[in-house]
Amino acid sequence: MNRSYSKDIQKAKVGSAVELAGWAAVIKVLGKIAFVKLRDREGEVQLVASNKKLINSLKDLTHESVIYAKGKVRQSKLKSGGNEVELQKFEVLSKADANLPIDMSGKIPTDLSKRLNWRVLDLRSSKKYAIFKLRSAMNYYIREYLQQNNFIEMQTPKIVGSGAEGGATLFSLDYYGKKAYLSQSQQLYKQMLLAAGLDKVYEIGPAFRAEKSHTMRHLAEFTQFDFEMAFLKDENNIMKIIEDMFVFVLKKLNAHNKYELETLGINLNVPKVPFPKVTYESALKLLAKEGIKIKKGDDIGTEDEKKLGDLIEKKYKTKAYFITKFPFGIKPFYIMKDGKTYSKAFDFEYNGEELASGGQREHNYEKLASQIKEKGLNVKDFEDYLNTFKFGTPAHGGFGLGIDRMVKNILNLDNIREAVLFPRDPERLSP
Ligand code: 4AD
Ligand code: MG
């Protein structure tokens, strides 16, 4: 089969012969004429049958069956119709059960949970295809940027002996009779690779957290993009890379993914660099002015973070910004302190939501050991990691960015689950 995609039909010469394969999205048999809308990865195209034999063969066709069509390109009689295909040959390649478990016409809204139960059917739409094509493109552009800038892609273990991001969200498992965990982030390994001399590394891979809360932005399994570089001056070097990379990705999307963005009705504004940097303290002040009181040292909750996003957008006319100089008390043990109470940690925010956390790390062995203890953790659990710092580790820093959250916020999706093919949350282990 010399298969064309539906999108190609609009560019094809009228009169040319084409072959298509896809799913029967809409079927209308009207006596002397019949229409089938064929859906494939690249869109939909109308097939028209006007001879009796073909019309008859369409009578038992069920919605969502896989079909093969051969025919001639012609112009639709409808004004807005574009090109369509005059059927000459038609075959059912795989018949779908007539009782579809969810509405596929887009006319009746189905709740998210039911849609996710039938995710394979739910994904059969131009909008869903657009989300995952854009997600793929974003990953590609991130890699393009990093490879151009001489970063090395790594793959680190996902079965680990200790947690990096706090005990509360660890998934534990039995590892040949020993206790092991699913990796919460690539944090410790990426730092160890800098000590190994690799200088600039990154990974885009799975991370696991036993988040107990049900939110629109947390999953039990997500894709983390981790990044780490050595020989830096301070955390500002890292923020500069995030800015450049984020702008690079958005510009690429605008240049190469117009069709998918239009399918989702998205007009992507590329934020200006540098992104504003707001310290944790001044963020608290901004919120206090609006009557939102957060105690110094406490984390900024989801609702207040959204509010802060609105305030910053009003003030700086941008959706992209950093919150800097967080208190050490609410950041992990590996971050470098800045004075007694603060740290060189920042969050990268977009749309009032945290997309990434990062900062400069503590690379002094004694200080790092004491920070582990300060957080109430056991130095023994981090022995291999900690030992690295005894034998020559340069100043370094990096960030971890949630790919799913980035997709959600760039594409204005309500729920992180829409950005993931088969999401995992406390209620969901299948499909
Ligand atoms: O803020 P987090 O926990 O930071 C780290 O993992 C550090 N190791 C990063 C660093 O280099 N300092 O996670 C980083 C990002 C978050 O900003 C968020 O986008 C995403 O990972 N993330 C989640 N996404 C979906 N579901 C979850 N449960 C997530 N937890 C974190
Ligand atoms: Mg964070």
Short mmCIF file of C-alpha atoms and ligand atoms in Angstrom, two decimals:
data_model
loop_
_atom_site.label_atom_id
_atom_site.label_comp_id
_atom_site.label_asym_id
_atom_site.label_seq_id
_atom_site.Cartn_x
_atom_site.Cartn_y
_atom_site.Cartn_z
CA MET A 1 0.00 0.00 0.00
CA ASN A 2 1.26 3.43 -0.92
CA ARG A 3 -0.42 5.09 2.01
CA SER A 4 -1.18 8.81 2.12
CA TYR A 5 -2.22 10.64 5.27
CA SER A 6 -5.47 12.61 5.37
CA LYS A 7 -3.50 15.85 5.50
CA ASP A 8 -1.77 15.02 2.19
CA ILE A 9 -5.14 14.93 0.39
CA GLN A 10 -5.54 18.67 0.81
CA LYS A 11 -2.26 19.24 -1.02
CA ALA A 12 -2.77 16.49 -3.62
CA LYS A 13 -3.60 17.15 -7.25
CA VAL A 14 -7.30 16.89 -8.11
CA GLY A 15 -7.74 13.68 -10.10
CA SER A 16 -4.76 11.86 -8.61
CA ALA A 17 -5.17 8.33 -7.25
CA VAL A 18 -4.62 7.83 -3.51
CA GLU A 19 -4.69 5.07 -0.92
CA LEU A 20 -5.59 5.71 2.71
CA ALA A 21 -5.97 3.70 5.90
CA GLY A 22 -7.41 4.79 9.20
CA TRP A 23 -10.49 4.73 11.42
CA ALA A 24 -14.12 5.31 10.43
CA ALA A 25 -14.98 8.39 12.49
CA VAL A 26 -18.29 9.38 10.87
CA ILE A 27 -20.51 7.22 8.66
CA LYS A 28 -23.49 8.50 6.66
CA VAL A 29 -25.29 6.22 4.20
CA LEU A 30 -28.02 8.14 2.35
CA GLY A 31 -29.44 5.93 -0.40
CA LYS A 32 -27.70 7.17 -3.51
CA ILE A 33 -24.62 8.48 -1.81
CA ALA A 34 -22.57 7.63 1.25
CA PHE A 35 -19.92 9.48 3.25
CA VAL A 36 -17.26 8.18 5.57
CA LYS A 37 -14.92 10.41 7.48
CA LEU A 38 -11.57 8.67 7.77
CA ARG A 39 -9.41 9.67 10.71
CA ASP A 40 -5.70 9.06 10.91
CA ARG A 41 -2.76 10.48 12.85
CA GLU A 42 -2.67 13.62 10.73
CA GLY A 43 -6.36 14.62 10.69
CA GLU A 44 -9.55 13.61 8.92
CA VAL A 45 -10.68 13.36 5.33
CA GLN A 46 -14.04 12.74 3.72
CA LEU A 47 -14.55 9.67 1.53
CA VAL A 48 -17.52 9.70 -0.83
CA ALA A 49 -19.15 6.63 -2.39
CA SER A 50 -21.62 7.09 -5.22
CA ASN A 51 -21.79 3.64 -6.81
CA LYS A 52 -24.31 1.09 -5.58
CA LYS A 53 -21.92 -1.74 -4.77
CA LEU A 54 -19.71 0.50 -2.67
CA ILE A 55 -22.68 2.06 -0.89
CA ASN A 56 -23.95 -1.42 -0.04
CA SER A 57 -20.56 -2.44 1.31
CA LEU A 58 -20.71 0.52 3.71
CA LYS A 59 -24.05 -0.48 5.21
CA ASP A 60 -22.58 -2.73 7.92
CA LEU A 61 -19.61 -0.53 8.64
CA THR A 62 -19.28 0.24 12.35
CA HIS A 63 -17.79 3.39 13.84
CA GLU A 64 -14.08 3.12 14.70
CA SER A 65 -13.44 0.16 12.43
CA VAL A 66 -10.10 0.24 10.68
CA ILE A 67 -10.65 0.84 6.98
CA TYR A 68 -8.72 0.89 3.74
CA ALA A 69 -9.75 3.21 0.94
CA LYS A 70 -8.58 3.76 -2.60
CA GLY A 71 -9.91 6.53 -4.77
CA LYS A 72 -9.49 9.78 -6.66
CA VAL A 73 -8.93 13.22 -5.17
CA ARG A 74 -11.65 15.71 -6.03
CA GLN A 75 -12.79 19.06 -4.83
CA SER A 76 -15.65 19.03 -2.34
CA LYS A 77 -18.88 20.65 -3.45
CA LEU A 78 -19.11 22.37 -0.09
CA LYS A 79 -17.53 25.81 0.04
CA SER A 80 -15.38 25.07 3.07
CA GLY A 81 -14.85 21.43 2.11
CA GLY A 82 -11.37 21.41 0.54
CA ASN A 83 -10.48 18.13 -1.11
CA GLU A 84 -12.21 14.79 -0.62
CA VAL A 85 -11.78 11.29 -2.01
CA GLU A 86 -14.14 9.68 -4.48
CA LEU A 87 -14.12 6.02 -3.43
CA GLN A 88 -13.18 3.30 -5.90
CA LYS A 89 -12.23 0.53 -3.52
CA PHE A 90 -13.06 0.01 0.11
CA GLU A 91 -12.19 -2.64 2.69
CA VAL A 92 -12.70 -3.19 6.40
CA LEU A 93 -9.34 -4.19 7.83
CA SER A 94 -10.48 -4.61 11.43
CA LYS A 95 -14.08 -4.39 12.54
CA ALA A 96 -14.89 -2.46 15.72
CA ASP A 97 -17.61 -3.64 18.13
CA ALA A 98 -20.72 -1.52 17.56
CA ASN A 99 -21.08 -0.79 21.30
CA LEU A 100 -18.44 1.81 21.94
CA PRO A 101 -17.85 2.35 25.68
CA ILE A 102 -17.37 6.12 25.35
CA ASP A 103 -18.77 8.75 23.04
CA MET A 104 -16.34 9.30 20.18
CA SER A 105 -18.22 12.03 18.35
CA GLY A 106 -17.11 14.76 20.72
CA LYS A 107 -20.76 15.70 21.25
CA ILE A 108 -21.29 14.18 24.69
CA PRO A 109 -18.66 15.09 27.27
CA THR A 110 -17.29 12.06 29.09
CA ASP A 111 -15.64 12.56 32.47
CA LEU A 112 -11.88 12.24 32.61
CA SER A 113 -11.80 9.10 34.71
CA LYS A 114 -14.00 7.18 32.27
CA ARG A 115 -12.02 8.49 29.32
CA LEU A 116 -8.80 7.31 30.95
CA ASN A 117 -10.32 3.87 31.52
CA TRP A 118 -10.71 3.73 27.75
CA ARG A 119 -7.59 5.71 26.97
CA VAL A 120 -6.88 4.02 23.64
CA LEU A 121 -10.26 5.12 22.30
CA ASP A 122 -9.99 8.48 24.04
CA LEU A 123 -6.72 9.18 22.25
CA ARG A 124 -8.33 8.77 18.82
CA SER A 125 -8.84 12.45 18.06
CA SER A 126 -6.94 15.22 16.31
CA LYS A 127 -6.69 17.19 19.56
CA LYS A 128 -5.16 14.31 21.52
CA TYR A 129 -2.78 13.54 18.67
CA ALA A 130 -1.75 17.20 18.71
CA ILE A 131 -0.95 17.08 22.45
CA PHE A 132 1.37 14.10 22.07
CA LYS A 133 2.99 15.31 18.87
CA LEU A 134 3.75 18.59 20.63
CA ARG A 135 5.05 16.74 23.67
CA SER A 136 7.36 14.75 21.41
CA ALA A 137 8.48 17.95 19.68
CA MET A 138 9.23 19.64 23.03
CA ASN A 139 11.42 16.73 24.11
CA TYR A 140 13.17 16.86 20.77
CA TYR A 141 13.86 20.63 20.97
CA ILE A 142 15.13 20.31 24.54
CA ARG A 143 17.57 17.65 23.36
CA GLU A 144 18.51 19.74 20.34
CA TYR A 145 19.33 22.71 22.56
CA LEU A 146 21.36 20.62 24.99
CA GLN A 147 23.29 18.70 22.36
CA GLN A 148 24.14 21.98 20.61
CA ASN A 149 25.46 23.21 23.93
CA ASN A 150 27.63 20.18 24.50
CA PHE A 151 25.62 18.39 27.19
CA ILE A 152 25.83 14.61 27.55
CA GLU A 153 22.62 12.60 27.85
CA MET A 154 22.73 10.00 30.62
CA GLN A 155 20.57 7.16 31.92
CA THR A 156 20.71 6.60 35.67
CA PRO A 157 19.23 3.82 37.86
CA LYS A 158 15.55 3.86 38.69
CA ILE A 159 15.87 1.22 41.40
CA VAL A 160 17.78 2.89 44.21
CA GLY A 161 18.85 2.35 47.79
CA SER A 162 17.89 5.75 49.20
CA GLY A 163 15.57 8.65 48.43
CA ALA A 164 16.82 12.05 47.34
CA GLU A 165 13.70 14.17 47.79
CA GLY A 166 12.38 13.23 51.24
CA GLY A 167 11.00 10.05 52.77
CA ALA A 168 7.30 10.87 52.56
CA THR A 169 6.94 10.14 48.85
CA LEU A 170 9.10 7.02 48.52
CA PHE A 171 7.76 3.89 46.85
CA SER A 172 9.53 0.92 48.37
CA LEU A 173 10.00 -2.52 46.88
CA ASP A 174 11.65 -5.81 47.62
CA TYR A 175 15.05 -6.11 45.92
CA TYR A 176 16.30 -9.70 46.37
CA GLY A 177 15.32 -9.56 50.01
CA LYS A 178 16.64 -6.05 50.57
CA LYS A 179 14.60 -2.88 50.76
CA ALA A 180 14.87 -0.70 47.67
CA TYR A 181 13.01 2.31 46.32
CA LEU A 182 11.82 3.71 43.01
CA SER A 183 13.84 6.76 42.11
CA GLN A 184 12.22 10.11 43.03
CA SER A 185 14.69 12.05 40.88
CA GLN A 186 18.06 11.67 39.18
CA GLN A 187 19.51 14.15 41.66
CA LEU A 188 22.24 12.15 43.40
CA TYR A 189 23.45 10.40 40.25
CA LYS A 190 23.73 13.51 38.13
CA GLN A 191 25.87 15.10 40.85
CA MET A 192 28.04 12.00 41.04
CA LEU A 193 28.57 12.16 37.27
CA LEU A 194 29.96 15.68 37.61
CA ALA A 195 32.37 14.34 40.20
CA ALA A 196 33.24 11.71 37.60
CA GLY A 197 34.30 14.54 35.29
CA LEU A 198 31.47 14.64 32.75
CA ASP A 199 30.92 18.40 33.39
CA LYS A 200 27.52 18.88 31.70
CA VAL A 201 24.87 16.17 31.87
CA TYR A 202 21.13 15.69 31.47
CA GLU A 203 18.49 12.99 31.50
CA ILE A 204 14.86 12.83 30.46
CA GLY A 205 13.44 9.87 32.30
CA PRO A 206 10.82 8.52 34.69
CA ALA A 207 10.58 9.60 38.33
CA PHE A 208 8.29 8.13 40.96
CA ARG A 209 6.66 9.75 43.95
CA ALA A 210 4.02 8.36 46.26
CA GLU A 211 2.11 11.64 46.34
CA LYS A 212 -0.95 11.11 48.46
CA SER A 213 -2.89 14.16 47.41
CA HIS A 214 -5.11 14.30 44.34
CA THR A 215 -4.18 17.41 42.43
CA MET A 216 -4.24 18.63 38.86
CA ARG A 217 -0.42 18.73 38.82
CA HIS A 218 0.90 15.68 40.65
CA LEU A 219 1.30 12.12 39.44
CA ALA A 220 2.80 9.02 41.01
CA GLU A 221 4.96 8.51 37.91
CA PHE A 222 6.12 11.44 35.84
CA THR A 223 8.86 12.36 33.41
CA GLN A 224 11.61 14.43 34.85
CA PHE A 225 14.12 16.35 32.82
CA ASP A 226 17.20 16.66 34.98
CA PHE A 227 20.13 18.83 34.23
CA GLU A 228 23.43 19.46 36.01
CA MET A 229 26.62 21.35 35.19
CA ALA A 230 29.97 21.88 36.86
CA PHE A 231 32.31 24.85 37.23
CA LEU A 232 29.63 27.47 37.71
CA LYS A 233 29.78 30.71 39.63
CA ASP A 234 26.35 30.48 41.22
CA GLU A 235 22.70 29.58 40.60
CA ASN A 236 22.28 32.48 38.17
CA ASN A 237 24.22 30.44 35.57
CA ILE A 238 21.53 27.77 35.79
CA MET A 239 18.63 30.21 35.51
CA LYS A 240 20.21 31.67 32.38
CA ILE A 241 20.21 28.22 30.76
CA ILE A 242 16.56 27.63 31.66
CA GLU A 243 15.60 30.95 30.07
CA ASP A 244 17.53 30.34 26.88
CA MET A 245 16.29 26.79 26.56
CA PHE A 246 12.66 27.63 27.30
CA VAL A 247 12.64 30.41 24.72
CA PHE A 248 14.41 28.12 22.22
CA VAL A 249 11.71 25.46 22.68
CA LEU A 250 8.79 27.91 22.32
CA LYS A 251 10.29 29.51 19.21
CA LYS A 252 10.81 26.09 17.64
CA LEU A 253 7.20 25.14 18.37
CA ASN A 254 5.96 28.31 16.72
CA ALA A 255 8.19 27.72 13.72
CA HIS A 256 7.57 23.99 13.16
CA ASN A 257 4.35 22.96 14.88
CA LYS A 258 1.76 25.49 13.73
CA TYR A 259 -0.75 22.86 12.67
CA GLU A 260 -0.82 21.14 16.09
CA LEU A 261 -0.92 24.45 17.98
CA GLU A 262 -3.83 25.60 15.81
CA THR A 263 -5.62 22.29 16.37
CA LEU A 264 -5.53 23.08 20.09
CA GLY A 265 -6.35 26.77 19.57
CA ILE A 266 -3.10 27.91 21.11
CA ASN A 267 -1.37 31.16 20.46
CA LEU A 268 2.09 30.83 22.00
CA ASN A 269 3.70 34.00 23.26
CA VAL A 270 7.44 33.76 23.65
CA PRO A 271 8.46 35.47 26.90
CA LYS A 272 11.25 38.03 26.85
CA VAL A 273 14.59 37.27 28.48
CA PRO A 274 15.78 37.76 31.14
CA PHE A 275 12.83 36.39 33.10
CA PRO A 276 12.13 38.38 36.26
CA LYS A 277 13.70 37.06 39.46
CA VAL A 278 11.66 37.54 42.59
CA THR A 279 13.18 36.50 45.90
CA TYR A 280 11.12 34.32 48.23
CA GLU A 281 10.98 37.24 50.69
CA SER A 282 9.68 39.71 48.14
CA ALA A 283 7.17 37.12 46.89
CA LEU A 284 5.82 36.94 50.44
CA LYS A 285 5.62 40.74 50.54
CA LEU A 286 3.75 40.86 47.23
CA LEU A 287 1.23 38.35 48.60
CA ALA A 288 0.96 40.14 51.95
CA LYS A 289 -0.10 43.30 50.13
CA GLU A 290 -3.07 41.30 48.84
CA GLY A 291 -3.91 40.13 52.33
CA ILE A 292 -2.32 36.68 51.93
CA LYS A 293 -0.14 36.04 54.96
CA ILE A 294 2.52 33.32 54.75
CA LYS A 295 4.82 32.82 57.71
CA LYS A 296 8.48 33.37 56.82
CA GLY A 297 10.01 29.94 56.30
CA ASP A 298 6.78 28.28 55.15
CA ASP A 299 6.22 27.03 51.63
CA ILE A 300 3.98 28.92 49.20
CA GLY A 301 0.88 26.76 48.67
CA THR A 302 -0.71 25.98 45.29
CA GLU A 303 -3.47 28.60 45.50
CA ASP A 304 -1.12 31.33 46.70
CA GLU A 305 1.39 30.37 44.01
CA LYS A 306 -1.33 30.88 41.36
CA LYS A 307 -2.16 34.26 42.91
CA LEU A 308 1.52 35.18 42.91
CA GLY A 309 1.64 34.26 39.21
CA ASP A 310 -1.19 36.72 38.52
CA LEU A 311 0.51 39.48 40.52
CA ILE A 312 3.81 38.98 38.74
CA GLU A 313 2.14 38.86 35.34
CA LYS A 314 0.47 42.18 36.11
CA LYS A 315 3.70 43.73 37.32
CA TYR A 316 6.18 42.32 34.76
CA LYS A 317 3.89 41.35 31.85
CA THR A 318 5.22 37.82 31.69
CA LYS A 319 4.11 34.29 32.59
CA ALA A 320 7.70 33.09 33.06
CA TYR A 321 9.72 34.02 36.14
CA PHE A 322 11.89 32.70 38.94
CA ILE A 323 11.39 32.65 42.69
CA THR A 324 14.88 32.75 44.21
CA LYS A 325 16.63 32.46 47.57
CA PHE A 326 14.27 30.00 49.24
CA PRO A 327 14.72 29.22 52.93
CA PHE A 328 16.97 26.17 53.39
CA GLY A 329 14.29 24.72 55.68
CA ILE A 330 11.92 23.96 52.78
CA LYS A 331 14.54 22.75 50.30
CA PRO A 332 16.38 19.40 50.13
CA PHE A 333 19.66 18.65 51.95
CA TYR A 334 21.87 18.90 48.86
CA ILE A 335 21.21 22.57 48.13
CA MET A 336 23.89 25.16 49.04
CA LYS A 337 23.05 27.49 51.88
CA ASP A 338 23.09 31.23 51.42
CA GLY A 339 23.75 32.60 54.88
CA LYS A 340 22.15 30.86 57.85
CA THR A 341 18.51 30.59 56.83
CA TYR A 342 18.42 31.01 53.06
CA SER A 343 19.69 28.90 50.17
CA LYS A 344 20.80 29.09 46.56
CA ALA A 345 17.60 27.35 45.49
CA PHE A 346 15.13 28.68 42.97
CA ASP A 347 11.90 27.60 41.33
CA PHE A 348 11.11 28.27 37.69
CA GLU A 349 7.46 29.27 37.39
CA TYR A 350 5.23 29.49 34.35
CA ASN A 351 1.54 30.27 34.38
CA GLY A 352 1.55 30.44 38.18
CA GLU A 353 2.82 26.87 38.45
CA GLU A 354 6.23 25.45 39.38
CA LEU A 355 7.78 23.77 36.35
CA ALA A 356 11.26 23.30 37.78
CA SER A 357 13.29 23.48 40.96
CA GLY A 358 17.01 24.06 40.88
CA GLY A 359 19.99 25.73 42.42
CA GLN A 360 23.62 25.47 43.34
CA ARG A 361 24.60 22.36 45.33
CA GLU A 362 26.77 22.02 48.38
CA HIS A 363 30.00 20.38 47.19
CA ASN A 364 31.98 20.53 50.42
CA TYR A 365 32.08 17.08 52.06
CA GLU A 366 31.82 18.22 55.70
CA LYS A 367 29.10 20.76 55.05
CA LEU A 368 27.08 18.28 53.00
CA ALA A 369 27.36 15.63 55.72
CA SER A 370 26.17 18.13 58.30
CA GLN A 371 23.24 19.20 56.08
CA ILE A 372 22.14 15.57 55.75
CA LYS A 373 22.08 15.34 59.56
CA GLU A 374 20.36 18.70 59.88
CA LYS A 375 17.49 17.32 57.77
CA GLY A 376 17.17 14.38 60.15
CA LEU A 377 18.52 11.90 57.59
CA ASN A 378 21.00 9.10 58.16
CA VAL A 379 24.47 9.72 56.70
CA LYS A 380 24.89 5.93 56.29
CA ASP A 381 22.04 5.87 53.74
CA PHE A 382 23.95 8.30 51.52
CA GLU A 383 27.43 6.80 51.89
CA ASP A 384 28.25 6.26 48.20
CA TYR A 385 26.96 9.66 47.26
CA LEU A 386 28.69 11.41 50.11
CA ASN A 387 32.02 9.67 49.52
CA THR A 388 32.13 11.23 46.06
CA PHE A 389 32.67 14.59 47.67
CA LYS A 390 35.84 13.44 49.41
CA PHE A 391 37.76 13.01 46.19
CA GLY A 392 37.41 16.20 44.19
CA THR A 393 34.06 17.62 43.11
CA PRO A 394 33.79 21.00 41.36
CA ALA A 395 31.21 23.66 42.23
CA HIS A 396 28.01 22.71 40.44
CA GLY A 397 24.29 23.16 40.11
CA GLY A 398 21.30 22.22 38.02
CA PHE A 399 17.58 21.76 37.95
CA GLY A 400 14.81 19.23 37.57
CA LEU A 401 11.89 20.07 35.33
CA GLY A 402 8.62 18.15 35.10
CA ILE A 403 8.00 17.45 31.41
CA ASP A 404 4.33 16.62 32.05
CA ARG A 405 3.81 19.89 33.87
CA MET A 406 5.57 21.80 31.15
CA VAL A 407 3.30 20.25 28.50
CA LYS A 408 0.23 20.98 30.66
CA ASN A 409 1.10 24.65 31.05
CA ILE A 410 2.38 25.38 27.57
CA LEU A 411 -0.74 23.77 26.08
CA ASN A 412 -3.14 25.22 28.68
CA LEU A 413 -4.47 21.81 29.74
CA ASP A 414 -6.61 21.72 32.89
CA ASN A 415 -5.14 18.56 34.27
CA ILE A 416 -1.66 17.00 34.13
CA ARG A 417 -3.32 13.66 33.25
CA GLU A 418 -4.22 15.07 29.83
CA ALA A 419 -0.49 15.48 29.12
CA VAL A 420 0.35 11.84 29.87
CA LEU A 421 -0.57 8.81 27.78
CA PHE A 422 -1.27 6.41 30.65
CA PRO A 423 -1.23 8.43 33.88
CA ARG A 424 -0.52 6.92 37.29
CA ASP A 425 -2.09 8.38 40.43
CA PRO A 426 -3.19 6.99 43.82
CA GLU A 427 -6.39 5.67 42.22
CA ARG A 428 -5.02 4.45 38.93
CA LEU A 429 -2.76 1.54 38.03
CA SER A 430 -4.38 0.69 34.70
CA PRO A 431 -4.54 0.78 31.79
O1 4AD B 1 10.84 20.18 42.72
P1 4AD B 1 11.34 18.79 42.60
O2 4AD B 1 10.95 17.84 43.65
O3 4AD B 1 12.92 18.90 42.51
C1 4AD B 1 13.80 17.85 42.30
O4 4AD B 1 13.45 16.73 42.03
C2 4AD B 1 15.23 18.25 42.34
N1 4AD B 1 16.07 17.05 42.25
C3 4AD B 1 15.49 19.17 41.19
C4 4AD B 1 16.81 19.80 41.24
O5 4AD B 1 17.59 19.60 40.33
N2 4AD B 1 17.07 20.59 42.21
O6 4AD B 1 10.92 18.18 41.19
C5 4AD B 1 11.29 18.85 40.02
C6 4AD B 1 10.08 19.05 39.11
C7 4AD B 1 8.97 19.88 39.73
O7 4AD B 1 9.20 21.26 39.59
C8 4AD B 1 7.78 19.42 38.94
O8 4AD B 1 7.70 20.07 37.69
C9 4AD B 1 8.08 17.96 38.70
O9 4AD B 1 9.48 17.80 38.83
N3 4AD B 1 7.40 17.11 39.68
C10 4AD B 1 6.28 16.43 39.44
N4 4AD B 1 5.51 16.36 38.34
C11 4AD B 1 4.42 15.57 38.39
N5 4AD B 1 4.05 14.86 39.48
C12 4AD B 1 4.80 14.90 40.60
N6 4AD B 1 4.45 14.17 41.66
C13 4AD B 1 5.97 15.72 40.62
N7 4AD B 1 6.92 15.98 41.53
C14 4AD B 1 7.78 16.83 40.95
MG MG B 2 10.20 21.78 43.66
#
